[in-house]
Short mmCIF file of N, CA and C and ligand atoms in Angstrom, two decimals:
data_model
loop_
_atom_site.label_atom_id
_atom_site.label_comp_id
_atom_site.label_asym_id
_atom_site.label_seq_id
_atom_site.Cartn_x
_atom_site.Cartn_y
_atom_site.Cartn_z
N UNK A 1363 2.03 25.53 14.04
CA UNK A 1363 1.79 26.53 13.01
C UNK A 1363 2.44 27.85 13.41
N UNK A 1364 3.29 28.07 12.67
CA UNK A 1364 4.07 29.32 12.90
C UNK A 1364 3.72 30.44 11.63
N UNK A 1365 3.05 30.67 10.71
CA UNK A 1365 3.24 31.26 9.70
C UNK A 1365 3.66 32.68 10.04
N UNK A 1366 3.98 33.38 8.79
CA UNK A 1366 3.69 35.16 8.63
C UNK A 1366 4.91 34.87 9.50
N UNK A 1367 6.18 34.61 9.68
CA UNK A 1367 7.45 34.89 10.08
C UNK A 1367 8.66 35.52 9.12
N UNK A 1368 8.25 34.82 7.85
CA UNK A 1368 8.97 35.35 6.89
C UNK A 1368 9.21 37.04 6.41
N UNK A 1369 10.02 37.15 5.57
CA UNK A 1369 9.86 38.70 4.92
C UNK A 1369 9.75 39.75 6.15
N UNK A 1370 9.95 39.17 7.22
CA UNK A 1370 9.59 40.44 8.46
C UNK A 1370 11.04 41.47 8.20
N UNK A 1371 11.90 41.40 7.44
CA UNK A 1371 12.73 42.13 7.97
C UNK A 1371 12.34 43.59 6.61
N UNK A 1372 11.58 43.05 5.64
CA UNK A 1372 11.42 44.04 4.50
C UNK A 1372 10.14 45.01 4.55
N UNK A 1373 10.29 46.16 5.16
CA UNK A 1373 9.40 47.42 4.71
C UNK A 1373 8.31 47.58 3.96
N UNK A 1374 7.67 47.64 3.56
CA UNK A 1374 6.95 47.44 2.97
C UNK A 1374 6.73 49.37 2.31
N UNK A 1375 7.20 49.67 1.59
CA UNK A 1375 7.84 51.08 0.85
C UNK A 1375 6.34 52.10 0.37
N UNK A 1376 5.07 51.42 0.09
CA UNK A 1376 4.27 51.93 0.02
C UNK A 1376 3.91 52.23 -0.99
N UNK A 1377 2.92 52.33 -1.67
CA UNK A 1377 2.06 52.71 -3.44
C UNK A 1377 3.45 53.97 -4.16
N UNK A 1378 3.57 54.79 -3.26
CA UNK A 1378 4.59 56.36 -4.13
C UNK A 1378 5.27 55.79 -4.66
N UNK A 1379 6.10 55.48 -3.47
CA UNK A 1379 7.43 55.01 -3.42
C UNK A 1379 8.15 53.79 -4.67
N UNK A 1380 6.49 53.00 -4.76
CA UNK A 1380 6.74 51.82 -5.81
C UNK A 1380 6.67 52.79 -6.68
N UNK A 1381 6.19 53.61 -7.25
CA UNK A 1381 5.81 53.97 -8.79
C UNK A 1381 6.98 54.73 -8.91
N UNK A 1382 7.33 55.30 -7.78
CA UNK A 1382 8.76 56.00 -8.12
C UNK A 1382 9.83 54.87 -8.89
N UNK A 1383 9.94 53.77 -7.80
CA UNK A 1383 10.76 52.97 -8.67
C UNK A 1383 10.77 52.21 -9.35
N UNK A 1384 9.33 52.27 -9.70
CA UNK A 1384 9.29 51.20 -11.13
C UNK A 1384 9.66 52.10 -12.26
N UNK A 1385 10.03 53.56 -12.59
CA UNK A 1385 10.73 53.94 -13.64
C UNK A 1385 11.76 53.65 -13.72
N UNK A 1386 12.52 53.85 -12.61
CA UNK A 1386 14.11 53.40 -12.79
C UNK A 1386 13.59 51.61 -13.23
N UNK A 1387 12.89 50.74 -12.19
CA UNK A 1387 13.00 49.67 -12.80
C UNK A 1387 13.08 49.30 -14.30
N UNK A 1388 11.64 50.02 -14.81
CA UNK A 1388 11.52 49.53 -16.36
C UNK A 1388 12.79 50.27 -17.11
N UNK A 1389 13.59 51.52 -16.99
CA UNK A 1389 14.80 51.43 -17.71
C UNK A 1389 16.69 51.07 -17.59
N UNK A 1390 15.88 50.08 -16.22
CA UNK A 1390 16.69 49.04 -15.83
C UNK A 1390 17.97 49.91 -14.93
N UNK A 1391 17.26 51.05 -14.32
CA UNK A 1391 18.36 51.77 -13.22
C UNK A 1391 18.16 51.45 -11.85
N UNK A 1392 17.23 50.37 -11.25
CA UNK A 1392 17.40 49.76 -10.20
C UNK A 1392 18.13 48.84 -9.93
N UNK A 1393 19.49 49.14 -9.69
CA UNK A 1393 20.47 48.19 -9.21
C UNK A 1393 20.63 47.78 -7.92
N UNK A 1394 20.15 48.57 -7.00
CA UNK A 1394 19.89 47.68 -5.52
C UNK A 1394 19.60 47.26 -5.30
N UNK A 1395 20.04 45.62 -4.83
CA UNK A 1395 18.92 44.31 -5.00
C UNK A 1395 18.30 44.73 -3.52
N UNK A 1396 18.46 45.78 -2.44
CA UNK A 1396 18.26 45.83 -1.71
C UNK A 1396 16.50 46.79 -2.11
N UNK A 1397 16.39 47.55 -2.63
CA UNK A 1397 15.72 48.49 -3.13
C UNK A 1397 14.76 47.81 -4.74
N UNK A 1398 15.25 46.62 -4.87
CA UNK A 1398 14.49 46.09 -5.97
C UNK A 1398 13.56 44.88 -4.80
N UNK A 1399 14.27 44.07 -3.98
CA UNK A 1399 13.36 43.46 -3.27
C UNK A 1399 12.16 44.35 -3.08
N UNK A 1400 12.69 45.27 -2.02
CA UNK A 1400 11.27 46.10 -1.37
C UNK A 1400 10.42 46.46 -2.93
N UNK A 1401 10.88 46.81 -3.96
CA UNK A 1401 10.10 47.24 -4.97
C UNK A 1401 9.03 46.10 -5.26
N UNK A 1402 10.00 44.56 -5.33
CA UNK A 1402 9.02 43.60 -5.74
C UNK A 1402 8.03 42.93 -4.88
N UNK A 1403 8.28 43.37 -3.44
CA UNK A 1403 7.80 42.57 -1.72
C UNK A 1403 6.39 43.58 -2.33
N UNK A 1404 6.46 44.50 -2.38
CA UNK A 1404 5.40 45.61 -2.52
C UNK A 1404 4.08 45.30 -3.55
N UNK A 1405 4.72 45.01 -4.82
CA UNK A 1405 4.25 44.64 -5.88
C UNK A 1405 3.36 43.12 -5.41
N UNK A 1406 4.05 42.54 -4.89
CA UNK A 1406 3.47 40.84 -4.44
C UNK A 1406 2.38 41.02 -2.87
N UNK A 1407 2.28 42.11 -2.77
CA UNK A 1407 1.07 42.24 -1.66
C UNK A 1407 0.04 43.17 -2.10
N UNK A 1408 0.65 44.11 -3.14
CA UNK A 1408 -0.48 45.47 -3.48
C UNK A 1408 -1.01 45.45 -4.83
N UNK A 1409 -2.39 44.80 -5.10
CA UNK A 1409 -3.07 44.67 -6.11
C UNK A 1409 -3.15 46.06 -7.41
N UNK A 1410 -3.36 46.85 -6.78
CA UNK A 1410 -3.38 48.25 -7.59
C UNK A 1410 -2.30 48.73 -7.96
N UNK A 1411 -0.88 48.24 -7.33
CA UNK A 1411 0.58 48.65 -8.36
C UNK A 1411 0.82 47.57 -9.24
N UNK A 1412 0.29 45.86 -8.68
CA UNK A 1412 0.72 45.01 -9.30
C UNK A 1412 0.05 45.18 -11.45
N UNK A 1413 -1.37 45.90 -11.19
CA UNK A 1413 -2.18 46.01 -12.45
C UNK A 1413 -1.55 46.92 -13.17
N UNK A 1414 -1.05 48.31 -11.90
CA UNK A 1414 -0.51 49.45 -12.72
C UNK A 1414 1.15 48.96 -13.94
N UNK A 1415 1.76 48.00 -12.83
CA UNK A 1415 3.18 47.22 -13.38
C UNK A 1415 2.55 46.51 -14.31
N UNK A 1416 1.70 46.13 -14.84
CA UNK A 1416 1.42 45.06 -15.62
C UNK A 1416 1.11 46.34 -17.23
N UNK A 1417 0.31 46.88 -16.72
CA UNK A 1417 0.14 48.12 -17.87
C UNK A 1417 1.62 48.87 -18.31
N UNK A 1418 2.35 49.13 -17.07
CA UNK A 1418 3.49 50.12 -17.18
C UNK A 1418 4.46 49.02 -18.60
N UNK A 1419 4.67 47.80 -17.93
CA UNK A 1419 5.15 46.91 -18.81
C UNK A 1419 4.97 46.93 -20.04
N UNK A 1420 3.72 46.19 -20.36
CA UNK A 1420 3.17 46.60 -21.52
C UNK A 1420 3.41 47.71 -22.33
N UNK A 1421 3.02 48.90 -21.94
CA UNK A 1421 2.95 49.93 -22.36
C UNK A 1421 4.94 50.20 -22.82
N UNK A 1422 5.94 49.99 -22.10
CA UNK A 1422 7.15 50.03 -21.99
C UNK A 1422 7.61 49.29 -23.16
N UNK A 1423 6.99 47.66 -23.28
CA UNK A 1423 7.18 46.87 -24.30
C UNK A 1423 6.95 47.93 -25.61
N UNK A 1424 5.84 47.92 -25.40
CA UNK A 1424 5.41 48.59 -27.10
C UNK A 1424 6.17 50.02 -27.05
N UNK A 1425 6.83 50.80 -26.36
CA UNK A 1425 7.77 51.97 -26.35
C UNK A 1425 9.27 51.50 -27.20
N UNK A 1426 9.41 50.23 -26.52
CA UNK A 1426 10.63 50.14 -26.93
C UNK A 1426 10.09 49.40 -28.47
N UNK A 1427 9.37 48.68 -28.74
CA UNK A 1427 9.29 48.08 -30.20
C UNK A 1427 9.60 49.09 -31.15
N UNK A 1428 8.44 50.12 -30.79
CA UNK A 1428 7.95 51.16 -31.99
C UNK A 1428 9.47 52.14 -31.85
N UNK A 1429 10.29 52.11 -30.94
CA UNK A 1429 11.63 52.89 -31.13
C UNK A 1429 12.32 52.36 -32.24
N UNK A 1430 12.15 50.63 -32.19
CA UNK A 1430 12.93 50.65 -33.31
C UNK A 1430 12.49 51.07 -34.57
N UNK A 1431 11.80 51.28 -34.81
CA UNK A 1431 11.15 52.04 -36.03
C UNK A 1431 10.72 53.63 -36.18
N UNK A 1432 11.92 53.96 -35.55
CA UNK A 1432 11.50 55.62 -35.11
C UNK A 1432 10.22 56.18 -34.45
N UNK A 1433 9.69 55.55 -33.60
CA UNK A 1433 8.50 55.75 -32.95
C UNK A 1433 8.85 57.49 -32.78
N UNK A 1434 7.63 58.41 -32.45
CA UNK A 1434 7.80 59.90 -32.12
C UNK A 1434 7.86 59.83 -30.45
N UNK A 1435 8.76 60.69 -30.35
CA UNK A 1435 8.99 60.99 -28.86
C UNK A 1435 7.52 61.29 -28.44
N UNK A 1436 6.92 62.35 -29.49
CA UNK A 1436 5.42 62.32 -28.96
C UNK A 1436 4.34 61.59 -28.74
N UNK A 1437 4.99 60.47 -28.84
CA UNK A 1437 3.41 59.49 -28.78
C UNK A 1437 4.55 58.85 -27.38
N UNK A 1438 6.04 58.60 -26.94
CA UNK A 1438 6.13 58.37 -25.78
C UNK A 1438 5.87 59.10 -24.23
N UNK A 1439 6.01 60.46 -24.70
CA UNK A 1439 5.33 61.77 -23.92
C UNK A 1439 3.33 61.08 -23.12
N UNK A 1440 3.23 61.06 -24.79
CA UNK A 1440 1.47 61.16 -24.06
C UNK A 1440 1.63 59.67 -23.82
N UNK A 1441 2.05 58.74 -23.61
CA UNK A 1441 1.66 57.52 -22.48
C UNK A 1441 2.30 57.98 -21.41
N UNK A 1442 3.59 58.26 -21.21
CA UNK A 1442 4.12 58.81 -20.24
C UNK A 1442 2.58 59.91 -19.08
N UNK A 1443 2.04 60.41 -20.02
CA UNK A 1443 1.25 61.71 -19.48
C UNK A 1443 -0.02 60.53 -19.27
N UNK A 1444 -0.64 59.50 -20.17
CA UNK A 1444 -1.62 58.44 -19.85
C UNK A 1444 -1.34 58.18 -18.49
N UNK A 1445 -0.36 57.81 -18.28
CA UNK A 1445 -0.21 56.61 -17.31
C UNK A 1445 -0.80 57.70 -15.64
N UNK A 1446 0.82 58.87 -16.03
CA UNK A 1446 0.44 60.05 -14.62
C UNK A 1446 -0.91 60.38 -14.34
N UNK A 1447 -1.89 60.30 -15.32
CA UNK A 1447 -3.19 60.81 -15.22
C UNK A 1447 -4.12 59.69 -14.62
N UNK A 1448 -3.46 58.56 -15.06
CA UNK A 1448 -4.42 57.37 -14.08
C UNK A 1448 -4.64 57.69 -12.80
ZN1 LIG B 1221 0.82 49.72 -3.98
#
């Protein structure tokens, strides 16, 4: 039995650091697969970003729907301001 050898070489970036880059993620400006691993290594061990990504998603989904229908910048503002206030 050898386990827990794997993934040793990836950082583990920390709660900020994820939420920092799950914006670029959700508007698809994380192009470093180097910097998207650690984003997702993070996500797959830390329960409280994985719920926050699951909301951010969501919440992102229905941003982009209601755009196509001229959604108001102001109703993307106050989730934007929802989410920071969690
Ligand atoms: Zn976390």
């Amino acid at each position: 039995m050898n386990g827990g050898s794997d993934n040793q070489n990836i950082d583990d970036i920390g709660c900020i650091e994820a939420i920092n880059d799950l914006y670029a993620y959700l508007d698809g400006e994380l192009t470093d697969p180097e910097t998207v691993a650690k984003f997702e290594h993070h996500l797959e061990h830390c329960a409280a970003c994985y719920s926050r990504i699951e909301l951010e998603t969501a919440l992102g989904r229905l941003i982009r729907d209601s755009a196509e229908e001229n959604a108001p910048v102001r109703l993307q503002r106050r989730l934007r301001k929802l989410i920071d206030d969690l």
